[in-house]
Coordinates of C-alpha atoms in Angstrom, one line a residue:
X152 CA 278.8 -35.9 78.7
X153 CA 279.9 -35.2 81.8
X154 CA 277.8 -34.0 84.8
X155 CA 280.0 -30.7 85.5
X156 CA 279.8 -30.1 81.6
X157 CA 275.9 -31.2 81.2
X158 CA 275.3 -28.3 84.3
X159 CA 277.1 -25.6 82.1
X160 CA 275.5 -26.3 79.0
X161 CA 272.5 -25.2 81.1
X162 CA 273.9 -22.5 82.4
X163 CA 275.0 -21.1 79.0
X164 CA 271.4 -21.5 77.6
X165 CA 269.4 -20.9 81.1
X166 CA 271.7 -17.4 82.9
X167 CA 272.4 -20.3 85.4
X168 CA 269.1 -19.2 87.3
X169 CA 270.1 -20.3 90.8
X170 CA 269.1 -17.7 93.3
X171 CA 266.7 -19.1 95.6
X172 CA 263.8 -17.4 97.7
X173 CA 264.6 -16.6 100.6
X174 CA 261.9 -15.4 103.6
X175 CA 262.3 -13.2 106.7
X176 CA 260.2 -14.0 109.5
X177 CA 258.1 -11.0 110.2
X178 CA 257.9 -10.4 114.2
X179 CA 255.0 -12.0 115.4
X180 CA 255.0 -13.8 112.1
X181 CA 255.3 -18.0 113.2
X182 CA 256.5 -18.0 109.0
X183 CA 255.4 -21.3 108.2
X184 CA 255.2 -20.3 104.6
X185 CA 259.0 -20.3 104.2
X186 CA 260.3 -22.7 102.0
X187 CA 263.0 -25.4 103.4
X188 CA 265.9 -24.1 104.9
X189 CA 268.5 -24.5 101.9
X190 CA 272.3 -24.8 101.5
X191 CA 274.7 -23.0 100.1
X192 CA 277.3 -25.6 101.0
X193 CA 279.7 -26.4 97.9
X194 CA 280.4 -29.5 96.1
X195 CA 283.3 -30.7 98.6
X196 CA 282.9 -34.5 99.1
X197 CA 281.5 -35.6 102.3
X198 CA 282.5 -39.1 104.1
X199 CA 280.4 -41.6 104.5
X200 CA 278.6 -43.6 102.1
X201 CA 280.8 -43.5 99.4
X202 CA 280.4 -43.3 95.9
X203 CA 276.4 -43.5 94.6
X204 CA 274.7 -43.7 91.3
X205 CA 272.0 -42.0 90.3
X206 CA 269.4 -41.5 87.5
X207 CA 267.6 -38.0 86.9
X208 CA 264.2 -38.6 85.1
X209 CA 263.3 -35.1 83.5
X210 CA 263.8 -33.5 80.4
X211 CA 267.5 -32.6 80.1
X212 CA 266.8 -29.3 78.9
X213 CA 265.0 -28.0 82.2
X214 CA 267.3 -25.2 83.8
X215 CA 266.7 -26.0 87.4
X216 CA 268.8 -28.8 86.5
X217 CA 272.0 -26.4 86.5
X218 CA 272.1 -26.7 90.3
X219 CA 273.1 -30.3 90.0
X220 CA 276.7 -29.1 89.7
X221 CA 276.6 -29.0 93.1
X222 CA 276.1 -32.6 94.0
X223 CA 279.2 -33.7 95.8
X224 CA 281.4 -35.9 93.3
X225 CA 281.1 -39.1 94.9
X226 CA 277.7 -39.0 93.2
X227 CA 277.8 -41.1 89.0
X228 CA 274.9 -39.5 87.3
X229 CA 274.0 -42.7 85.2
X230 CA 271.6 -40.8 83.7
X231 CA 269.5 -37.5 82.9
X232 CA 266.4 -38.1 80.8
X233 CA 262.8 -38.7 80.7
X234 CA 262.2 -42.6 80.6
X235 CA 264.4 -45.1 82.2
X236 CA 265.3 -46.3 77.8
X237 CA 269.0 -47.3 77.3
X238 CA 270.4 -48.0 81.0
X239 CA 271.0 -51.7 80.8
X240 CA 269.9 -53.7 83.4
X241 CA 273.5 -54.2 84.7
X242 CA 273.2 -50.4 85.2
X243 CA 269.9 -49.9 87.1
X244 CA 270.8 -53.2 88.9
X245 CA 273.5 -50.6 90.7
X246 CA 271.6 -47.8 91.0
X247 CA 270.5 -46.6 94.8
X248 CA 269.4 -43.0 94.1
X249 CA 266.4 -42.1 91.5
X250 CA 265.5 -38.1 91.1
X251 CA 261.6 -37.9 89.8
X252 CA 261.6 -34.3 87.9
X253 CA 258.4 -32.1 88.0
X254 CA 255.4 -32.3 84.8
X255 CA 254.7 -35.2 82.6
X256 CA 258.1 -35.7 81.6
X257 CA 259.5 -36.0 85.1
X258 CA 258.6 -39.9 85.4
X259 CA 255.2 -41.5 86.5
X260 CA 254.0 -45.1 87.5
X261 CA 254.3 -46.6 84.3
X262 CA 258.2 -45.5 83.8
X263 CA 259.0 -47.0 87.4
X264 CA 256.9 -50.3 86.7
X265 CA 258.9 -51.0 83.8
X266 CA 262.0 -51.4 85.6
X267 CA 260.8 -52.1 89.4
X268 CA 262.2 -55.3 89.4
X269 CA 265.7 -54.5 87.7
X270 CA 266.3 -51.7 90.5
X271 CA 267.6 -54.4 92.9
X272 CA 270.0 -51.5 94.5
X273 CA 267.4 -48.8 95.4
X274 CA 267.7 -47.3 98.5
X275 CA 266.0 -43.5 98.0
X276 CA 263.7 -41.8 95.3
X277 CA 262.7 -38.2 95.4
X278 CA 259.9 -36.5 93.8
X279 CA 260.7 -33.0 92.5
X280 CA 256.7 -32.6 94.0
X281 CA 254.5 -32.7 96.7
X282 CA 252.3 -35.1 95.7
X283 CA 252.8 -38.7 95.5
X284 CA 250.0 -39.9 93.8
X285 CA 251.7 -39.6 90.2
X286 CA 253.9 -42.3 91.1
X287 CA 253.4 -44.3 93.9
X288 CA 252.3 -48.3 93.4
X289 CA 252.0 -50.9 95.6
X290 CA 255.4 -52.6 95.0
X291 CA 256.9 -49.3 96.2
X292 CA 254.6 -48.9 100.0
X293 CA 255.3 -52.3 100.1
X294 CA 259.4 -52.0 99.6
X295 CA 262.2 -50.2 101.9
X296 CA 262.9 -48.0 99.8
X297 CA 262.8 -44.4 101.6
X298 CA 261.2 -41.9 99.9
X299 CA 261.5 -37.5 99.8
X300 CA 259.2 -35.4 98.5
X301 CA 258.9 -31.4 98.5
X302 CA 256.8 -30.5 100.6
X303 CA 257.4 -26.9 101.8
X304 CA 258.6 -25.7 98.5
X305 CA 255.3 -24.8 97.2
X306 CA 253.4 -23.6 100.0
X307 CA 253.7 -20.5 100.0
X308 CA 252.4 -19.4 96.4
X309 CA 249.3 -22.0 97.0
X310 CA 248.6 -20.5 100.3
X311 CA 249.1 -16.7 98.4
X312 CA 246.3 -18.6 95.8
X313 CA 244.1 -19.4 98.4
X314 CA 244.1 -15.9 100.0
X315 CA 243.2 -14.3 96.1
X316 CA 240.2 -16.5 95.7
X317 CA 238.7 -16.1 99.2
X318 CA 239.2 -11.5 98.3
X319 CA 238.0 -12.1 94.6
X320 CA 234.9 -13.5 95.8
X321 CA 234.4 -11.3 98.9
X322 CA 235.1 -8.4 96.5
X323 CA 232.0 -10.2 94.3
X324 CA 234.7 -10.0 91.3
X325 CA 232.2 -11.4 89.1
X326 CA 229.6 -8.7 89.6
X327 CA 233.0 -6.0 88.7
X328 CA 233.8 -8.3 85.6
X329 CA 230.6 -8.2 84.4
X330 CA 229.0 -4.7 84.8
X331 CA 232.7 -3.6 83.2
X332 CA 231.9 -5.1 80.6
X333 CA 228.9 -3.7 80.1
X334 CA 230.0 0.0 81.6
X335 CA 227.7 -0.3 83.6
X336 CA 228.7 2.3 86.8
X337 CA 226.8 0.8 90.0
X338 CA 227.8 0.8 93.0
X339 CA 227.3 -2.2 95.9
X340 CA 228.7 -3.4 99.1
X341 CA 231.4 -5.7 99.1
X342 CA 232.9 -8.2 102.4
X343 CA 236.2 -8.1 103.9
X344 CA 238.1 -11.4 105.2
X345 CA 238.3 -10.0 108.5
X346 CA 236.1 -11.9 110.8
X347 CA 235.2 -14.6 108.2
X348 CA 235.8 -18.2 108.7
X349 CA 238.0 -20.5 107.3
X350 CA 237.9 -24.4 106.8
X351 CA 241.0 -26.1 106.1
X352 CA 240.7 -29.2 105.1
X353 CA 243.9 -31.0 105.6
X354 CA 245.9 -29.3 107.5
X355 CA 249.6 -30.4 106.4
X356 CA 252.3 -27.9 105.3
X357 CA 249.9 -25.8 102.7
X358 CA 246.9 -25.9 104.9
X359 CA 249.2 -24.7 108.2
X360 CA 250.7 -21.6 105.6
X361 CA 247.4 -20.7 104.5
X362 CA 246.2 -21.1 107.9
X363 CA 248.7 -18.7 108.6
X364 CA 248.1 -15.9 105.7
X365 CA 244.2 -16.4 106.9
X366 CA 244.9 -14.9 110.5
X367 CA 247.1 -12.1 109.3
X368 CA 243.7 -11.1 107.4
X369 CA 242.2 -11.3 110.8
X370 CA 239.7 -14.4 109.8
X371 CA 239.3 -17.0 112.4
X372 CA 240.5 -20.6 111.1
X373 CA 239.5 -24.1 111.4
X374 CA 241.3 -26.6 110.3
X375 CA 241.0 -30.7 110.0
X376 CA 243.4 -33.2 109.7
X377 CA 243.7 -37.3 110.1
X378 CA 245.7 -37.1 113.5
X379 CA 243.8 -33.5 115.0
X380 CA 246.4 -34.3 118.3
X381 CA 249.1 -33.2 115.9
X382 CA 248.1 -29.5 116.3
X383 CA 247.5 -29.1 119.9
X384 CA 248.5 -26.1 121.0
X385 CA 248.5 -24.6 117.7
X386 CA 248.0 -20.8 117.8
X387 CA 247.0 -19.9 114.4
X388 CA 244.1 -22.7 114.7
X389 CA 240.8 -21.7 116.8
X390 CA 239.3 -25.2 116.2
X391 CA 240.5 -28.5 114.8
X392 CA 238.7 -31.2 113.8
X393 CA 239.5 -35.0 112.6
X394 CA 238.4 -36.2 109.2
X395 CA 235.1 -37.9 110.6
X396 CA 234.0 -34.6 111.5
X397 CA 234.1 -32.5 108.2
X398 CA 230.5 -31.6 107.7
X399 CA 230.3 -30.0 111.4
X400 CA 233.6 -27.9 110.2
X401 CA 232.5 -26.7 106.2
X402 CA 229.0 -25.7 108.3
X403 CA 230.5 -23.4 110.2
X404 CA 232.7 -21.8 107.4
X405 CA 232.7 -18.5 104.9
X406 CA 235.4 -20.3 102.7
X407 CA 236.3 -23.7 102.8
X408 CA 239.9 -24.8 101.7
X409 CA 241.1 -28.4 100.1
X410 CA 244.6 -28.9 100.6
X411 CA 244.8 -32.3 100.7
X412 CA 246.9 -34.8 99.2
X413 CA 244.9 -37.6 97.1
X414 CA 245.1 -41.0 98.6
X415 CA 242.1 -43.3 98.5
X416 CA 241.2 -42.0 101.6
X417 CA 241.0 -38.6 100.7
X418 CA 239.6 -39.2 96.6
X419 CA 235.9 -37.7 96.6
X420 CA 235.9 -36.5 100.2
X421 CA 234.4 -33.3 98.9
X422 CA 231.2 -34.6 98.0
X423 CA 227.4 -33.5 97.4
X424 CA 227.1 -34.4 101.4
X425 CA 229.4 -31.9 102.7
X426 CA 228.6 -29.9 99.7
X427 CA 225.4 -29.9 101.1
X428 CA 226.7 -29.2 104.7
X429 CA 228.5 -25.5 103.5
X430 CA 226.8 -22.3 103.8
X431 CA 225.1 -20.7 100.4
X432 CA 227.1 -18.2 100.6
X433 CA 230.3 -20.1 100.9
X434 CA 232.9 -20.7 98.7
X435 CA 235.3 -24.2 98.1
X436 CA 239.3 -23.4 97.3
X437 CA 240.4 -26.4 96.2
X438 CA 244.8 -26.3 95.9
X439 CA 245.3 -30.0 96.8
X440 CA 244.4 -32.4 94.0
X441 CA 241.6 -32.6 91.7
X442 CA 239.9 -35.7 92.5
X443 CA 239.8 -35.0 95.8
X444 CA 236.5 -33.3 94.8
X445 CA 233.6 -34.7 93.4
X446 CA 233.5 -32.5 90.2
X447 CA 230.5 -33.5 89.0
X448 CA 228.7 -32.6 92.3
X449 CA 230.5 -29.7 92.9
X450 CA 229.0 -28.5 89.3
X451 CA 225.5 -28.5 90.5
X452 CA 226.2 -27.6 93.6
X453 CA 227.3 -24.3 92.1
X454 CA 224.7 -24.5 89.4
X455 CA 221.6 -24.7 91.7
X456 CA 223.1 -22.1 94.2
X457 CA 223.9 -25.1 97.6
X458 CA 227.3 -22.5 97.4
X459 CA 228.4 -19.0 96.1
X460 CA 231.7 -19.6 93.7
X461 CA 234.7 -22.1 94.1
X462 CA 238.1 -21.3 93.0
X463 CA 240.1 -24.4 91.9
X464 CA 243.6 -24.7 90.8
X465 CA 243.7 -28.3 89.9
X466 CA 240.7 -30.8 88.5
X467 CA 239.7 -34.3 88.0
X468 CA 241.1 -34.3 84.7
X469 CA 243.7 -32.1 83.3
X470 CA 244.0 -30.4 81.3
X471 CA 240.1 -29.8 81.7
X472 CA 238.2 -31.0 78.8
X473 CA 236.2 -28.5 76.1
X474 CA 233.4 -30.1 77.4
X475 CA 233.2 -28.9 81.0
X476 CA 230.5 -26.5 82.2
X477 CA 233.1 -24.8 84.2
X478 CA 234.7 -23.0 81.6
X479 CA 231.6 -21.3 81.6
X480 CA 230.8 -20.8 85.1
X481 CA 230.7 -16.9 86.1
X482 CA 231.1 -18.2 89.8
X483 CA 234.3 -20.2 89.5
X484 CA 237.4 -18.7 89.3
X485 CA 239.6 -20.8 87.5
X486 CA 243.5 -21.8 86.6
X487 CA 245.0 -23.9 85.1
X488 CA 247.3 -26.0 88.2
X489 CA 249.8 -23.5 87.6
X490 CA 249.0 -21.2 90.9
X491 CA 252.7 -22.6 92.5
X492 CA 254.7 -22.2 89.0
X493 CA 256.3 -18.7 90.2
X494 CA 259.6 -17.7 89.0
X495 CA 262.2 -20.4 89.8
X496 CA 259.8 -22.6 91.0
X497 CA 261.5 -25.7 91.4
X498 CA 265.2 -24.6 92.0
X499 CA 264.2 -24.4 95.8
X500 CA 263.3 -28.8 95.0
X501 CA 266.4 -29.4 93.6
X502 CA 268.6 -27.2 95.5
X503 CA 266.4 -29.5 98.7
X504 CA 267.4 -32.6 96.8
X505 CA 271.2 -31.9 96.7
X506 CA 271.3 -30.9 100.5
X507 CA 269.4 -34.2 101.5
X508 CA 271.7 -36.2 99.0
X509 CA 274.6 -35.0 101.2
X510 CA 272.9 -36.5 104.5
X511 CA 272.4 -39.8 102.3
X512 CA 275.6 -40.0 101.7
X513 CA 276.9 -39.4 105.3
X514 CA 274.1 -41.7 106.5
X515 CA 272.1 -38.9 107.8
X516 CA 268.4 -38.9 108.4
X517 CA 266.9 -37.3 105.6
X518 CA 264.4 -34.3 105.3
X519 CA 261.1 -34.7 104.1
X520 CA 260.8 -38.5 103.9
X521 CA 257.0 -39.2 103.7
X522 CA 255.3 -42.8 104.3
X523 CA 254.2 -44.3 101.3
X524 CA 252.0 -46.7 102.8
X525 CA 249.7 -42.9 103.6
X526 CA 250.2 -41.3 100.5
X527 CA 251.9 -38.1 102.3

């Protein structure tokens, strides 16, 4: 099968969903949250490179993949599938380009392992994410190969995530759920954001959006990152701090928000210390990765009242076991890492993979490379 006949298939089945979102900057507005610029360039072939081969690992079925008709024709889809199975090794000994789709079937460290060594042609791998973590290993930091992600795609529905928990909370949605539930007709007093503090921690593309949405509420923001010089000059940021000086930060803030990417840096840096560190009345977003918090002590940190309520997006382990006292918890507000899967989600990735594939092949620099050897 064809690529051009593969794309149609999907098409037929998916309405060819391939309208992308597309932002206008409010005045004022610095619209960070905008996804990447995309475009809407057709399939003409470009000079340069010359003719490339990739492999797609995702489930053929996904309807984002539809907007692969657009690659320019110089580019030989070896393959479109979730595992690297049947591509002899002559094959992946010529490929340069590897897609990594989005979910479990979108390829992980154990797929890539099994054919590192055969990929002797590999020049570029993107991930269909943000993250990294999923599939990064030491033979890749240690290689040349340069590597995309998507950053910017999802930023703005996490940072729109954020935003909810901090109102739900101030709103004391619990206390609404509840005495609903009981028609129970009592008034109380509830907060607004305005004038509240927030604590970013890591402030990258989704902390920098939320930080964003966070001052249009009028709340003052703080933010951390590794390299704090990056944000001089910032205007949406009153205060900016470097990693070693978290605890000072979460002290200081009405809602603290995790938006980092996991690295071994970064794995448990939400721990009973800086749990300890937050107001009582505060509450912990967490739309980065799971293990970047200590579960466990953010449990009884909400159990013995050291904070208000969390909301959390993502967890140590997903999908969350039976056994978790979270399921439970009246003071967590709780999904299921599904906060960035709005409607046509990842056609903005692919549509950003098919517009850096053209700068590939015209020996462009390419948008979003990240450095492995960081994790982001």
């Amino acid at each position: 099968e064809t690529l051009g006949m593969h794309c149609a298939r999907h098409a037929a089945v998916s309405g060819a969903r391939t309208g992308l979102t597309r932002r206008i900057p409010r005045p004022g507005v610095l619209n960070r949250c905008k996804p990447p610029a995309m475009s809407s360039a057709s399939s003409d072939t470009p000079a340069g490179r010359g003719k490339t081969k990739l492999i797609v690992i995702a489930d053929e079925d996904r309807p984002e993949l539809n907007l692969l008709k657009k690659l320019p024709s110089t580019v030989e889809v070896v393959k479109i599938g979730t595992s690297f199975d049947d591509v002899s090794d002559a094959a992946l000994a010529e490929v340069d380009s590897v897609l990594l789709g989005a979910g479990p079937t979108g390829g992980n460290k154990k797929h890539l392992q099994a054919v590192w060594t055969k990929l002797h042609n590999l020049k570029w791998m993107h991930s269909n994410m943000a993250g990294l973590d999923f599939f990064l290993f030491p033979d890749i930091v240690a290689s040349n190969v340069t590597v995309t992600n998507s950053k910017g795609v999802y930023s703005r529905s996490l940072s729109e995530y954020a935003l909810f928990a901090c109102k739900y909370f101030a709103l004391n949605m619990p206390r609404m759920i509840a005495q609903r539930q009981k028609k129970n007709w009592e008034q109380f007093s509830v907060r607004e954001l305005s004038g509240q503090t927030m604590g970013i921690i890591g402030y990258g593309d989704i902390g920098q959006c939320t930080g964003e949405l966070a001052k249009s509420y009028g709340m003052r923001v703080l933010g951390s990152r590794r390299n704090p010089h990056l944000s001089k000059g910032d205007p949406v940021v009153d205060e900016m701090y470097a990693t070693d000086a978290l605890h000072e930060m979460v002290s200081k803030s009405d809602y603290v928000v995790c938006a980092m990417p996991l690295t071994p840096e970064t794995e448990g840096i939400v721990d009973s210390s800086l749990l300890a560190k937050m107001k009582s009345t505060a509450v912990l977003v967490n739309i980065g990765r799971g293990p970047c918090v200590d579960e466990a002590a953010l449990i009884k940190a909400l159990q013995d009242g050291t904070i208000l309520g969390a909301g959390l997006d993502v967890f140590e382990s997903e999908p969350l076991p039976e056994s978790s006292p979270i399921w439970e918890m009246d003071n967590v507000l709780m999904s299921f890492h599904n906060a960035d899967r709005v409607t046509g989600w990842l056609d903005n990735s692919i549509q950003l993979f098919v517009d850096n594939m053209r700068l590939y092949l015209e020996g462009k620099p390419l948008e979003n490379v990240v450095d492995a050897k960081k994790g982001y």
